[in-house]
PDB file of C-alpha atoms and ligand atoms in Angstrom:
ATOM      1  CA  MET Q   1     129.123 104.333 113.104  1.00  0.00           C
ATOM      2  CA  ALA Q   2     125.962 104.503 113.196  1.00  0.00           C
ATOM      3  CA  LYS Q   3     123.477 101.844 113.256  1.00  0.00           C
ATOM      4  CA  LEU Q   4     121.181 100.584 110.598  1.00  0.00           C
ATOM      5  CA  PHE Q   5     118.027 100.930 111.302  1.00  0.00           C
ATOM      6  CA  ARG Q   6     115.324  97.992 109.601  1.00  0.00           C
ATOM      7  CA  ALA Q   7     111.576  98.552 109.585  1.00  0.00           C
ATOM      8  CA  VAL Q   8     108.611  95.846 108.162  1.00  0.00           C
ATOM      9  CA  ILE Q   9     104.525  97.662 107.091  1.00  0.00           C
ATOM     10  CA  MET Q  10     101.731  95.711 107.622  1.00  0.00           C
ATOM     11  CA  GLY Q  11      98.434  96.096 106.880  1.00  0.00           C
ATOM     12  CA  PRO Q  12      96.367  94.017 104.973  1.00  0.00           C
ATOM     13  CA  PRO Q  13      95.601  94.860 100.996  1.00  0.00           C
ATOM     14  CA  GLY Q  14      95.404  97.693  99.691  1.00  0.00           C
ATOM     15  CA  SER Q  15      95.879  99.346 103.379  1.00  0.00           C
ATOM     16  CA  GLY Q  16      98.591 101.564 101.094  1.00  0.00           C
ATOM     17  CA  LYS Q  17     101.378  99.581 102.504  1.00  0.00           C
ATOM     18  CA  GLY Q  18     103.130  99.846  99.282  1.00  0.00           C
ATOM     19  CA  THR Q  19     102.237 103.981  98.595  1.00  0.00           C
ATOM     20  CA  ILE Q  20     103.295 105.187 101.906  1.00  0.00           C
ATOM     21  CA  SER Q  21     107.019 101.824 101.701  1.00  0.00           C
ATOM     22  CA  GLU Q  22     107.027 104.676  98.541  1.00  0.00           C
ATOM     23  CA  ARG Q  23     107.624 107.525  99.825  1.00  0.00           C
ATOM     24  CA  ILE Q  24     109.002 105.988 102.803  1.00  0.00           C
ATOM     25  CA  ALA Q  25     111.687 104.978 100.596  1.00  0.00           C
ATOM     26  CA  GLN Q  26     112.078 108.324  98.802  1.00  0.00           C
ATOM     27  CA  ARG Q  27     112.064 110.518 101.309  1.00  0.00           C
ATOM     28  CA  PHE Q  28     114.590 108.762 103.903  1.00  0.00           C
ATOM     29  CA  GLY Q  29     116.490 107.151 101.923  1.00  0.00           C
ATOM     30  CA  LEU Q  30     115.109 103.410 102.598  1.00  0.00           C
ATOM     31  CA  THR Q  31     116.040 100.117 100.229  1.00  0.00           C
ATOM     32  CA  ARG Q  32     112.251  99.047  99.860  1.00  0.00           C
ATOM     33  CA  LEU Q  33     111.909  95.136  99.769  1.00  0.00           C
ATOM     34  CA  SER Q  34     108.525  93.836  99.404  1.00  0.00           C
ATOM     35  CA  SER Q  35     107.309  90.497  99.014  1.00  0.00           C
ATOM     36  CA  GLY Q  36     104.438  90.905  96.547  1.00  0.00           C
ATOM     37  CA  ASP Q  37     106.927  91.768  94.303  1.00  0.00           C
ATOM     38  CA  PHE Q  38     109.057  89.602  95.122  1.00  0.00           C
ATOM     39  CA  VAL Q  39     106.775  86.695  94.923  1.00  0.00           C
ATOM     40  CA  ARG Q  40     105.145  87.597  91.906  1.00  0.00           C
ATOM     41  CA  GLU Q  41     109.254  88.098  89.758  1.00  0.00           C
ATOM     42  CA  ASN Q  42     109.234  84.475  91.152  1.00  0.00           C
ATOM     43  CA  ILE Q  43     106.278  83.608  89.284  1.00  0.00           C
ATOM     44  CA  ALA Q  44     106.724  85.661  86.337  1.00  0.00           C
ATOM     45  CA  ALA Q  45     110.759  83.531  86.408  1.00  0.00           C
ATOM     46  CA  ASN Q  46     108.937  80.120  86.488  1.00  0.00           C
ATOM     47  CA  THR Q  47     110.828  79.246  89.820  1.00  0.00           C
ATOM     48  CA  ASP Q  48     110.343  76.174  91.936  1.00  0.00           C
ATOM     49  CA  ALA Q  49     108.849  78.666  94.382  1.00  0.00           C
ATOM     50  CA  GLY Q  50     107.036  80.515  92.124  1.00  0.00           C
ATOM     51  CA  VAL Q  51     104.828  77.927  90.522  1.00  0.00           C
ATOM     52  CA  LEU Q  52     104.132  76.899  94.375  1.00  0.00           C
ATOM     53  CA  ALA Q  53     103.828  80.171  95.022  1.00  0.00           C
ATOM     54  CA  LYS Q  54     101.577  81.136  92.165  1.00  0.00           C
ATOM     55  CA  THR Q  55      98.991  78.465  93.394  1.00  0.00           C
ATOM     56  CA  TYR Q  56      98.396  80.244  95.998  1.00  0.00           C
ATOM     57  CA  ILE Q  57      97.865  83.277  95.906  1.00  0.00           C
ATOM     58  CA  GLU Q  58      95.182  82.852  92.496  1.00  0.00           C
ATOM     59  CA  ARG Q  59      92.962  81.576  94.745  1.00  0.00           C
ATOM     60  CA  GLY Q  60      93.825  84.664  96.945  1.00  0.00           C
ATOM     61  CA  LEU Q  61      95.090  82.547 100.062  1.00  0.00           C
ATOM     62  CA  LEU Q  62      98.792  82.861 101.907  1.00  0.00           C
ATOM     63  CA  VAL Q  63     101.621  81.492  99.802  1.00  0.00           C
ATOM     64  CA  PRO Q  64     102.959  77.947 103.010  1.00  0.00           C
ATOM     65  CA  ASP Q  65     105.291  79.281 105.531  1.00  0.00           C
ATOM     66  CA  HIS Q  66     107.800  77.753 104.373  1.00  0.00           C
ATOM     67  CA  VAL Q  67     108.335  78.804 100.539  1.00  0.00           C
ATOM     68  CA  MET Q  68     108.292  82.488 101.568  1.00  0.00           C
ATOM     69  CA  THR Q  69     110.784  81.999 103.998  1.00  0.00           C
ATOM     70  CA  ARG Q  70     112.862  80.106 101.028  1.00  0.00           C
ATOM     71  CA  LEU Q  71     112.288  83.328  98.938  1.00  0.00           C
ATOM     72  CA  LEU Q  72     112.833  85.895 100.986  1.00  0.00           C
ATOM     73  CA  LEU Q  73     115.272  84.783 103.714  1.00  0.00           C
ATOM     74  CA  PRO Q  74     118.371  84.661 101.040  1.00  0.00           C
ATOM     75  CA  ARG Q  75     117.129  87.851  99.989  1.00  0.00           C
ATOM     76  CA  LEU Q  76     117.666  89.887 103.590  1.00  0.00           C
ATOM     77  CA  GLU Q  77     120.840  87.998 103.874  1.00  0.00           C
ATOM     78  CA  GLU Q  78     122.414  90.124 100.651  1.00  0.00           C
ATOM     79  CA  MET Q  79     120.864  93.397 102.136  1.00  0.00           C
ATOM     80  CA  THR Q  80     123.444  93.129 105.462  1.00  0.00           C
ATOM     81  CA  ARG Q  81     125.111  96.599 105.206  1.00  0.00           C
ATOM     82  CA  HIS Q  82     121.579  97.963 103.943  1.00  0.00           C
ATOM     83  CA  SER Q  83     119.099  99.220 106.136  1.00  0.00           C
ATOM     84  CA  TRP Q  84     115.357  99.054 104.878  1.00  0.00           C
ATOM     85  CA  LEU Q  85     112.340  99.007 104.925  1.00  0.00           C
ATOM     86  CA  MET Q  86     109.989  95.277 104.294  1.00  0.00           C
ATOM     87  CA  ASP Q  87     106.632  95.681 102.675  1.00  0.00           C
ATOM     88  CA  GLY Q  88     105.062  92.582 103.201  1.00  0.00           C
ATOM     89  CA  PHE Q  89     106.288  90.215 104.972  1.00  0.00           C
ATOM     90  CA  PRO Q  90     106.333  88.959 107.904  1.00  0.00           C
ATOM     91  CA  HIS Q  91     102.329  87.757 106.924  1.00  0.00           C
ATOM     92  CA  THR Q  92     102.127  84.947 109.583  1.00  0.00           C
ATOM     93  CA  LEU Q  93     103.677  84.255 113.186  1.00  0.00           C
ATOM     94  CA  ALA Q  94     105.535  81.315 111.600  1.00  0.00           C
ATOM     95  CA  GLN Q  95     107.422  84.000 109.212  1.00  0.00           C
ATOM     96  CA  ALA Q  96     107.548  86.498 112.077  1.00  0.00           C
ATOM     97  CA  LYS Q  97     110.172  84.234 114.122  1.00  0.00           C
ATOM     98  CA  ALA Q  98     111.863  83.161 111.443  1.00  0.00           C
ATOM     99  CA  LEU Q  99     112.982  87.604 110.493  1.00  0.00           C
ATOM    100  CA  ASN Q 100     113.167  87.793 114.339  1.00  0.00           C
ATOM    101  CA  SER Q 101     116.402  84.639 113.938  1.00  0.00           C
ATOM    102  CA  THR Q 102     117.798  86.701 111.499  1.00  0.00           C
ATOM    103  CA  CYS Q 103     117.891  90.354 112.408  1.00  0.00           C
ATOM    104  CA  ASP Q 104     116.625  92.759 115.231  1.00  0.00           C
ATOM    105  CA  LEU Q 105     113.356  95.013 114.001  1.00  0.00           C
ATOM    106  CA  ASP Q 106     113.832  98.562 114.506  1.00  0.00           C
ATOM    107  CA  LEU Q 107     110.829  99.423 114.083  1.00  0.00           C
ATOM    108  CA  VAL Q 108     106.596  97.842 112.932  1.00  0.00           C
ATOM    109  CA  ILE Q 109     104.078 100.784 111.359  1.00  0.00           C
ATOM    110  CA  SER Q 110     101.077  98.608 110.896  1.00  0.00           C
ATOM    111  CA  LEU Q 111      97.954 100.089 108.766  1.00  0.00           C
ATOM    112  CA  ASN Q 112      94.165 100.032 110.069  1.00  0.00           C
ATOM    113  CA  ILE Q 113      91.651 100.611 107.528  1.00  0.00           C
ATOM    114  CA  PRO Q 114      87.962 100.035 107.396  1.00  0.00           C
ATOM    115  CA  TYR Q 115      87.406  96.829 104.800  1.00  0.00           C
ATOM    116  CA  GLU Q 116      84.645  99.036 102.851  1.00  0.00           C
ATOM    117  CA  THR Q 117      88.123 101.548 102.450  1.00  0.00           C
ATOM    118  CA  LEU Q 118      90.121  98.499 100.926  1.00  0.00           C
ATOM    119  CA  LYS Q 119      87.462  96.494  99.519  1.00  0.00           C
ATOM    120  CA  GLU Q 120      86.350 100.024  97.050  1.00  0.00           C
ATOM    121  CA  ARG Q 121      90.426 100.751  97.099  1.00  0.00           C
ATOM    122  CA  LEU Q 122      91.732  97.262  95.693  1.00  0.00           C
ATOM    123  CA  SER Q 123      88.939  97.279  93.080  1.00  0.00           C
ATOM    124  CA  GLU Q 124      90.468 100.098  91.097  1.00  0.00           C
ATOM    125  CA  ARG Q 125      93.960  99.606  91.716  1.00  0.00           C
ATOM    126  CA  TRP Q 126      96.235  99.311  88.791  1.00  0.00           C
ATOM    127  CA  ILE Q 127     100.045  97.578  88.436  1.00  0.00           C
ATOM    128  CA  HIS Q 128     103.067  97.729  85.749  1.00  0.00           C
ATOM    129  CA  PRO Q 129     103.652  95.092  86.238  1.00  0.00           C
ATOM    130  CA  ALA Q 130     107.693  95.711  85.115  1.00  0.00           C
ATOM    131  CA  SER Q 131     108.234  98.470  87.950  1.00  0.00           C
ATOM    132  CA  GLY Q 132     106.053  97.817  90.588  1.00  0.00           C
ATOM    133  CA  ARG Q 133     104.140 101.386  90.526  1.00  0.00           C
ATOM    134  CA  VAL Q 134     100.925 101.635  91.285  1.00  0.00           C
ATOM    135  CA  TYR Q 135      97.915 103.107  90.557  1.00  0.00           C
ATOM    136  CA  ASN Q 136      94.057 104.007  91.625  1.00  0.00           C
ATOM    137  CA  MET Q 137      91.542 105.314  89.013  1.00  0.00           C
ATOM    138  CA  GLY Q 138      90.179 107.666  91.813  1.00  0.00           C
ATOM    139  CA  PHE Q 139      94.025 108.160  94.082  1.00  0.00           C
ATOM    140  CA  ASN Q 140      96.192 108.271  91.582  1.00  0.00           C
ATOM    141  CA  PRO Q 141      95.289 107.877  87.985  1.00  0.00           C
ATOM    142  CA  PRO Q 142      98.060 107.435  85.511  1.00  0.00           C
ATOM    143  CA  HIS Q 143      97.892 110.337  82.619  1.00  0.00           C
ATOM    144  CA  VAL Q 144      96.232 107.447  80.077  1.00  0.00           C
ATOM    145  CA  GLN Q 145      93.832 105.681  81.093  1.00  0.00           C
ATOM    146  CA  GLY Q 146      95.362 101.645  80.813  1.00  0.00           C
ATOM    147  CA  ARG Q 147      98.621 102.925  80.457  1.00  0.00           C
ATOM    148  CA  ASP Q 148     101.542 103.947  83.251  1.00  0.00           C
ATOM    149  CA  ASP Q 149     103.055 107.209  83.183  1.00  0.00           C
ATOM    150  CA  ILE Q 150     106.785 106.421  82.383  1.00  0.00           C
ATOM    151  CA  SER Q 151     106.899 103.710  79.572  1.00  0.00           C
ATOM    152  CA  GLY Q 152     103.773 103.871  78.472  1.00  0.00           C
ATOM    153  CA  GLU Q 153     102.652 100.137  78.966  1.00  0.00           C
ATOM    154  CA  PRO Q 154      99.620  98.763  79.986  1.00  0.00           C
ATOM    155  CA  LEU Q 155      98.740  98.304  83.062  1.00  0.00           C
ATOM    156  CA  ILE Q 156      97.233  95.198  84.586  1.00  0.00           C
ATOM    157  CA  GLN Q 157      94.895  94.268  87.953  1.00  0.00           C
ATOM    158  CA  HIS Q 158      96.715  91.553  90.183  1.00  0.00           C
ATOM    159  CA  ASP Q 159      94.923  88.295  90.136  1.00  0.00           C
ATOM    160  CA  ASP Q 160      94.478  88.380  93.409  1.00  0.00           C
ATOM    161  CA  ASP Q 161      92.307  91.771  93.330  1.00  0.00           C
ATOM    162  CA  LYS Q 162      89.586  90.624  92.239  1.00  0.00           C
ATOM    163  CA  PRO Q 163      86.399  89.975  93.840  1.00  0.00           C
ATOM    164  CA  GLU Q 164      86.082  86.399  94.356  1.00  0.00           C
ATOM    165  CA  ALA Q 165      90.275  86.382  96.032  1.00  0.00           C
ATOM    166  CA  LEU Q 166      89.163  89.384  97.416  1.00  0.00           C
ATOM    167  CA  VAL Q 167      87.272  88.373 100.310  1.00  0.00           C
ATOM    168  CA  ALA Q 168      89.025  85.472 101.434  1.00  0.00           C
ATOM    169  CA  ARG Q 169      92.482  87.850 101.465  1.00  0.00           C
ATOM    170  CA  LEU Q 170      90.586  90.020 103.615  1.00  0.00           C
ATOM    171  CA  ARG Q 171      89.474  87.604 106.308  1.00  0.00           C
ATOM    172  CA  HIS Q 172      93.183  85.905 106.122  1.00  0.00           C
ATOM    173  CA  TYR Q 173      94.623  89.284 106.780  1.00  0.00           C
ATOM    174  CA  LYS Q 174      92.412  89.799 110.231  1.00  0.00           C
ATOM    175  CA  ASP Q 175      93.519  86.250 111.519  1.00  0.00           C
ATOM    176  CA  VAL Q 176      96.630  85.746 111.399  1.00  0.00           C
ATOM    177  CA  ALA Q 177      97.638  89.179 111.254  1.00  0.00           C
ATOM    178  CA  LYS Q 178      97.929  89.747 115.000  1.00  0.00           C
ATOM    179  CA  PRO Q 179      99.476  87.071 117.184  1.00  0.00           C
ATOM    180  CA  ILE Q 180     101.925  88.821 114.862  1.00  0.00           C
ATOM    181  CA  ILE Q 181     101.130  92.415 116.112  1.00  0.00           C
ATOM    182  CA  ASP Q 182     100.913  91.494 119.541  1.00  0.00           C
ATOM    183  CA  LEU Q 183     104.507  89.481 119.446  1.00  0.00           C
ATOM    184  CA  TYR Q 184     106.150  93.545 118.020  1.00  0.00           C
ATOM    185  CA  LYS Q 185     103.883  95.326 120.208  1.00  0.00           C
ATOM    186  CA  SER Q 186     105.352  92.826 124.017  1.00  0.00           C
ATOM    187  CA  LYS Q 187     108.590  94.231 121.871  1.00  0.00           C
ATOM    188  CA  GLY Q 188     107.649  97.177 122.248  1.00  0.00           C
ATOM    189  CA  ILE Q 189     108.110  99.054 118.154  1.00  0.00           C
ATOM    190  CA  LEU Q 190     104.557  98.600 117.693  1.00  0.00           C
ATOM    191  CA  HIS Q 191     103.233 101.710 115.909  1.00  0.00           C
ATOM    192  CA  THR Q 192      99.459 102.166 114.706  1.00  0.00           C
ATOM    193  CA  PHE Q 193      98.308 104.102 111.961  1.00  0.00           C
ATOM    194  CA  SER Q 194      94.449 104.280 111.474  1.00  0.00           C
ATOM    195  CA  GLY Q 195      92.204 106.929 108.802  1.00  0.00           C
ATOM    196  CA  THR Q 196      90.713 105.978 105.650  1.00  0.00           C
ATOM    197  CA  GLU Q 197      93.400 108.362 103.631  1.00  0.00           C
ATOM    198  CA  THR Q 198      97.206 108.185 102.758  1.00  0.00           C
ATOM    199  CA  ASP Q 199      97.331 111.123 102.647  1.00  0.00           C
ATOM    200  CA  ARG Q 200      96.149 112.456 106.096  1.00  0.00           C
ATOM    201  CA  ILE Q 201      98.514 109.685 108.324  1.00  0.00           C
ATOM    202  CA  TRP Q 202     101.602 109.744 106.001  1.00  0.00           C
ATOM    203  CA  PRO Q 203     102.275 113.577 107.686  1.00  0.00           C
ATOM    204  CA  TYR Q 204     102.225 111.632 111.395  1.00  0.00           C
ATOM    205  CA  ILE Q 205     104.633 108.205 109.796  1.00  0.00           C
ATOM    206  CA  ASN Q 206     106.714 110.933 108.384  1.00  0.00           C
ATOM    207  CA  SER Q 207     107.294 112.733 111.783  1.00  0.00           C
ATOM    208  CA  LEU Q 208     107.383 109.190 113.496  1.00  0.00           C
ATOM    209  CA  LEU Q 209     110.295 108.427 111.392  1.00  0.00           C
ATOM    210  CA  SER Q 210     111.730 111.242 111.596  1.00  0.00           C
ATOM    211  CA  THR Q 211     112.753 111.182 115.656  1.00  0.00           C
ATOM    212  CA  LYS Q 212     114.018 107.233 114.681  1.00  0.00           C
ATOM    213  CA  ILE Q 213     116.357 107.704 110.938  1.00  0.00           C
ATOM    214  CA  PRO Q 214     118.105 110.459 111.302  1.00  0.00           C
ATOM    215  CA  GLY Q 215     122.407 109.632 111.081  1.00  0.00           C
ATOM    216  CA  THR Q 216     121.105 105.534 111.437  1.00  0.00           C
ATOM    217  CA  LEU Q 217     121.898 104.816 107.684  1.00  0.00           C
ATOM    218  CA  GLN Q 218     125.284 103.944 107.828  1.00  0.00           C
ATOM    219  CA  ALA Q 219     126.639 100.005 108.490  1.00  0.00           C
ATOM    220  CA  ASP Q 220     127.635  99.288 111.793  1.00  0.00           C
ATOM    221  CA  THR Q 221     125.176  95.376 113.038  1.00  0.00           C
ATOM    222  CA  GLN Q 222     124.522  93.028 110.401  1.00  0.00           C
ATOM    223  CA  CYS Q 223     121.533  90.601 109.908  1.00  0.00           C
ATOM    224  CA  ILE Q 224     122.806  87.169 110.565  1.00  0.00           C
ATOM    225  CA  PRO Q 225     122.182  84.495 108.157  1.00  0.00           C
ATOM    226  CA  MET Q 226     120.114  81.798 109.148  1.00  0.00           C
ATOM    227  CA  PRO Q 227     121.974  78.512 108.952  1.00  0.00           C
TER     228      PRO Q 227
HETATM  229  N1  GDP E 301      90.959 106.648  97.282  1.00  0.00           N
HETATM  230  C1  GDP E 301      92.635 106.015  97.850  1.00  0.00           C
HETATM  231  N2  GDP E 301      93.344 105.246  96.946  1.00  0.00           N
HETATM  232  C2  GDP E 301      94.360 104.727  97.697  1.00  0.00           C
HETATM  233  C3  GDP E 301      94.774 105.633  98.773  1.00  0.00           C
HETATM  234  N3  GDP E 301      95.757 105.413  99.341  1.00  0.00           N
HETATM  235  C4  GDP E 301      96.172 104.805  98.836  1.00  0.00           C
HETATM  236  N4  GDP E 301      95.446 104.578  97.473  1.00  0.00           N
HETATM  237  C5  GDP E 301      95.467 103.115  96.315  1.00  0.00           C
HETATM  238  O1  GDP E 301      94.743 102.158  97.054  1.00  0.00           O
HETATM  239  C6  GDP E 301      95.389 101.317  96.296  1.00  0.00           C
HETATM  240  C7  GDP E 301      96.121  99.904  97.149  1.00  0.00           C
HETATM  241  O2  GDP E 301      97.607 101.055  97.587  1.00  0.00           O
HETATM  242  P1  GDP E 301      99.037 100.516  98.211  1.00  0.00           P
HETATM  243  O3  GDP E 301      99.237 100.864  98.466  1.00  0.00           O
HETATM  244  O4  GDP E 301      99.148  99.209  96.971  1.00  0.00           O
HETATM  245  O5  GDP E 301      98.231  98.764  99.249  1.00  0.00           O
HETATM  246  P2  GDP E 301      98.756  97.566  99.643  1.00  0.00           P
HETATM  247  O6  GDP E 301      98.346  96.593  99.175  1.00  0.00           O
HETATM  248  O7  GDP E 301      98.938  97.952 101.344  1.00  0.00           O
HETATM  249  O8  GDP E 301     100.191  97.558  99.152  1.00  0.00           O
HETATM  250  C8  GDP E 301      95.998 101.226  95.155  1.00  0.00           C
HETATM  251  O9  GDP E 301      95.664 101.288  94.134  1.00  0.00           O
HETATM  252  C9  GDP E 301      96.591 102.512  95.412  1.00  0.00           C
HETATM  253  O10 GDP E 301      97.160 103.812  94.633  1.00  0.00           O
HETATM  254  C10 GDP E 301      93.721 106.539  99.803  1.00  0.00           C
HETATM  255  O11 GDP E 301      94.274 107.588 100.462  1.00  0.00           O
HETATM  256  N5  GDP E 301      92.996 106.684  98.754  1.00  0.00           N
HETATM  257  N1  CDP E 302     104.297  87.609 103.117  1.00  0.00           N
HETATM  258  C1  CDP E 302     103.552  87.208 101.950  1.00  0.00           C
HETATM  259  C2  CDP E 302     103.417  87.794 100.746  1.00  0.00           C
HETATM  260  C3  CDP E 302     103.217  87.907 100.089  1.00  0.00           C
HETATM  261  N2  CDP E 302     102.458  86.702 100.297  1.00  0.00           N
HETATM  262  C4  CDP E 302     101.298  85.962  98.653  1.00  0.00           C
HETATM  263  O1  CDP E 302     101.265  87.849  97.369  1.00  0.00           O
HETATM  264  C5  CDP E 302      99.893  88.322  97.351  1.00  0.00           C
HETATM  265  C6  CDP E 302     100.418  89.513  96.955  1.00  0.00           C
HETATM  266  O2  CDP E 302     101.471  89.997  97.985  1.00  0.00           O
HETATM  267  P1  CDP E 302     101.608  91.773  97.964  1.00  0.00           P
HETATM  268  O3  CDP E 302     102.146  92.434  99.450  1.00  0.00           O
HETATM  269  O4  CDP E 302     101.641  92.339  96.794  1.00  0.00           O
HETATM  270  O5  CDP E 302      99.724  92.444  98.293  1.00  0.00           O
HETATM  271  P2  CDP E 302      99.526  93.337  98.595  1.00  0.00           P
HETATM  272  O6  CDP E 302      98.387  93.200 100.482  1.00  0.00           O
HETATM  273  O7  CDP E 302     100.003  94.167  98.984  1.00  0.00           O
HETATM  274  O8  CDP E 302      97.753  93.134  98.159  1.00  0.00           O
HETATM  275  C7  CDP E 302      99.343  87.933  98.711  1.00  0.00           C
HETATM  276  O9  CDP E 302      98.145  88.922  98.772  1.00  0.00           O
HETATM  277  C8  CDP E 302      99.893  86.183  99.407  1.00  0.00           C
HETATM  278  O10 CDP E 302      98.204  85.536  98.410  1.00  0.00           O
HETATM  279  C9  CDP E 302     102.222  85.834 101.190  1.00  0.00           C
HETATM  280  O11 CDP E 302     101.172  84.438 100.707  1.00  0.00           O
HETATM  281  N3  CDP E 302     103.214  86.221 102.617  1.00  0.00           N
END
């Protein structure tokens, strides 16, 4: 049987991870896992990890590694027979090492987007919290202002997209991402895409994945559950 396919998409806040992973999921049939959505679901459900995570996210800080791995790794263990694309995890070298000891990644996409572009996009980002659908007042506005296209429910802005938290998040990203990028580069699985527009980057990602994914979507390898 063909091999499963596991990929990670990395990039600073606003770099288009969510937008691109949605396109990849639709085009290639991978299950998209969003670490940000997963944290927010836990906050909404008031789980212990969610309550803890909220205190960091509100300040634009990364959630500590042990909280993130406790949230994410059990989710991956449920996915042993699926191909998936993980958005936003790992965020630190410790998370990358924890992921590494759980399963082998086939490919890592790293988005390299200029700082000014990120700031601009995030100030215009609006979300439908129930579905995770993302809008941008310039790039992909909702049909009716302030309302989700499908449900008609109100859109919100994440607390951590507001300017106070944003500057801190962007500053942190560079420092924490460097060792992870070096790690994946040394494994020969890193692919970096640079630019200011998702629509220009997408064709390159699409053609890369077209060469990597065919025939890999049936189960015969497994993630090993963490002890
Ligand atoms: N103007 C513009 N906005 C974009 C582009 N690509 C994505 N966006 C928007 O930028 C914001 C951040 O994108 P998102 O996919 O959420 O990035 P993430 O934080 O890396 O997951 C969202 O509001 C997107 O709709 C683009 O090429 N141009
Ligand atoms: N591995 C992760 C993923 C998310 N997070 C936190 O969750 C927030 C939202 O995650 P997200 O993936 O929606 O962030 P964006 O990069 O899409 O803006 C981040 O800004 C972090 O505070 C984290 O600390 N560690």
